[in-house]
Coordinates of C-alpha atoms in Angstrom, one line a residue:
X132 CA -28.0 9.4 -3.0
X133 CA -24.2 8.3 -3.2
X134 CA -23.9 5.0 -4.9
X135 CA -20.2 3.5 -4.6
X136 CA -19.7 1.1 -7.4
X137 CA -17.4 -2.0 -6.3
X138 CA -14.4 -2.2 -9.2
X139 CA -13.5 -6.0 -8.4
X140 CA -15.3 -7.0 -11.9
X141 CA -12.8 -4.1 -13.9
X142 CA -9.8 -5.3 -11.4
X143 CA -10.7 -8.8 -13.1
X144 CA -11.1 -8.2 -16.3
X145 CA -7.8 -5.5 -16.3
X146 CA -5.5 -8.4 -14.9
X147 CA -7.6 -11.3 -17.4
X148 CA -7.2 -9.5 -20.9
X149 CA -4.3 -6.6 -20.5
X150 CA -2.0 -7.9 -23.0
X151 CA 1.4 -6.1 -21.1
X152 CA 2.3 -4.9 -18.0
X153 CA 1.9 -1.6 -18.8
X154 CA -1.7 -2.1 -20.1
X155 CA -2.7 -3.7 -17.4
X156 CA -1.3 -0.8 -15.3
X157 CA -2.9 1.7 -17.4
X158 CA -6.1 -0.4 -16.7
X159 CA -6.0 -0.4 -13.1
X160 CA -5.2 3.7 -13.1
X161 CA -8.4 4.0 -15.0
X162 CA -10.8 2.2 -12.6
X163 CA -9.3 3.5 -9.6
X164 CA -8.6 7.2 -11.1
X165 CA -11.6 8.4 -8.4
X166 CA -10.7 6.3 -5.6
X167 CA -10.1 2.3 -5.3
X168 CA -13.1 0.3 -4.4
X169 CA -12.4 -3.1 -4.3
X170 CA -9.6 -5.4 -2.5
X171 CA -6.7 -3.9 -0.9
X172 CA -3.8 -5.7 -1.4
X173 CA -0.1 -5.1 -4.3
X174 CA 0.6 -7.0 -7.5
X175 CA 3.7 -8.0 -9.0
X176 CA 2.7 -8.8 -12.8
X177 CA 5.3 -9.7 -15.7
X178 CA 4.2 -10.5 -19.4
X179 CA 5.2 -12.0 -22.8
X180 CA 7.9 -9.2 -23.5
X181 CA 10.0 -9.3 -20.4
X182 CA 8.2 -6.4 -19.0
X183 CA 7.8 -6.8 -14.8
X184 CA 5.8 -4.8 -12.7
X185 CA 4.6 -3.7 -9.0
X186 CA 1.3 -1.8 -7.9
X187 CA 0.1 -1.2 -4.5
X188 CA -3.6 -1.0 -5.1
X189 CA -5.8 0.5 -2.0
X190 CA -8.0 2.9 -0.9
X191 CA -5.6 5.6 0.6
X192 CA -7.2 8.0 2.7
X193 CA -5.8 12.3 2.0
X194 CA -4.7 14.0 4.9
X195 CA -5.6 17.6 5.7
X196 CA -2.3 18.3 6.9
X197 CA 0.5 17.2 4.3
X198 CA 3.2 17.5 6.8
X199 CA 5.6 14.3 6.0
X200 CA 5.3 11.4 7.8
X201 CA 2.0 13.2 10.3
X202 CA 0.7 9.1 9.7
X203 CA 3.6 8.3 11.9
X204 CA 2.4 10.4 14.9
X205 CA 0.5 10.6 17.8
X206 CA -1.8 13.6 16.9
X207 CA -4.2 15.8 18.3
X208 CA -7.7 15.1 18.1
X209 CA -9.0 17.6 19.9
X210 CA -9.4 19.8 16.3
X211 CA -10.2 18.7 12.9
X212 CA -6.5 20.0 11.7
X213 CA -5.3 16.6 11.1
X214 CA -8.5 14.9 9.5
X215 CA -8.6 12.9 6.5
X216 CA -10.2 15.0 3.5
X217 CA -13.5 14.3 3.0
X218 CA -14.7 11.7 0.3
X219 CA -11.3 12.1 -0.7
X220 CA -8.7 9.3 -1.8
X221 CA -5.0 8.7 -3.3
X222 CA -5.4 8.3 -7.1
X223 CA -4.5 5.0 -7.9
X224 CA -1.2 6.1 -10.1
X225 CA 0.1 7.9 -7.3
X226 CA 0.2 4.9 -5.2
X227 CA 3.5 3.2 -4.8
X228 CA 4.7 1.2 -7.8
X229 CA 7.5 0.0 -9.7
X230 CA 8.0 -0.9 -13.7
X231 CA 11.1 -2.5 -14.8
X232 CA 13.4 -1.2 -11.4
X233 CA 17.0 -0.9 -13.2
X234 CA 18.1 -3.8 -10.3
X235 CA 15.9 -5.9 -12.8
X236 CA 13.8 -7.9 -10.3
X237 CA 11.1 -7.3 -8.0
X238 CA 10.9 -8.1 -4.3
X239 CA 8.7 -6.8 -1.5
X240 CA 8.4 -8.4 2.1
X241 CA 6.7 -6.0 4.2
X242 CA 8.8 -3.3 3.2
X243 CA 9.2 0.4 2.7
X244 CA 7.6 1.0 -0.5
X245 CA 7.9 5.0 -0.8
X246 CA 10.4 7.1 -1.3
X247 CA 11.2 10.1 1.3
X248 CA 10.0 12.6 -1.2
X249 CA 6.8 10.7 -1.7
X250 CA 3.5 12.6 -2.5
X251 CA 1.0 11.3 0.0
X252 CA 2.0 10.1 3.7
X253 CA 1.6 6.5 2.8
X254 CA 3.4 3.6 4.4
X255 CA 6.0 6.1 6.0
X256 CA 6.3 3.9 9.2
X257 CA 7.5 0.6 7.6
X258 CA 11.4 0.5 7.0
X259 CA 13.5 -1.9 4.7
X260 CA 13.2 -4.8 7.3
X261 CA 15.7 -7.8 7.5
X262 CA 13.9 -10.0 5.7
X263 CA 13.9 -7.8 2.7
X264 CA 17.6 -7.1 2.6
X265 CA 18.5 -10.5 3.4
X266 CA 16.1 -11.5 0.0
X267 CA 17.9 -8.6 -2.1
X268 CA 21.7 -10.2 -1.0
X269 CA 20.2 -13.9 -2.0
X270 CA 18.7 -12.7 -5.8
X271 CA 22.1 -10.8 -6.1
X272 CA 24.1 -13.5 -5.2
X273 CA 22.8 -15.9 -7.7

């Protein structure tokens, strides 16, 4: 029998007693190192020392095909060539993330969060979208 183990009581106690961003990073790798079994959602975390962060935190799905950008696609489902791995998922530090970005601030609206070169397939449909490069020209402005 497969027991799945929900992680929202680690997720808690990672983001309630890390003492930094990158501890609390480090925390959230560990409990989702096999997979992520809680909430899907991103956090943008700063601490005490200056230190500001991003994680995209989800259960990610691994393709059987790695071509980039196949999650973009009308594919064929007439064969199992483009199936998701079974019992297979993203390890949570390979999900998108960010820890002190040299523009020194954070902002994400629904965004692009991967770069073209990314590992996994994730998110390559969404695009920097107005709303996030009109927020980037306000911060900078300031």
């Amino acid at each position: 029998m497969h027991v799945v183990h929900d992680h929202v009581l680690a997720v808690s106690r990672a983001i309630n007693f890390s003492t930094s961003v990158k501890e609390c990073m480090n925390m959230l790798d560990d409990v989702g190192k096999d997979g992520w079994n809680a909430f899907w959602g991103t956090f943008v975390l700063a601490d005490r020392t200056g230190d500001i962060g991003f994680m995209t935190v989800s259960t990610m799905p691994v393709r059987k095909d790695k071509t980039p950008y196949i999650g973009a696609r009308v594919l064929d489902g007439r064969s199992s060539e483009y199936d998701w791995e079974p019992n297979k998922v993203v390890p949570m530090a390979d999900m998108p993330r960010s820890l002190n970005p040299s523009k020194g601030y954070i902002s994400t609206s629904n965004n692009r969060l991967t770069p073209d070169n990314a590992k996994y397939d994730y998110g390559a449909t969404f695009v920097p979208t107005v709303r996030t490069i009109r927020l980037d020209q306000m911060i900078q402005e300031m």
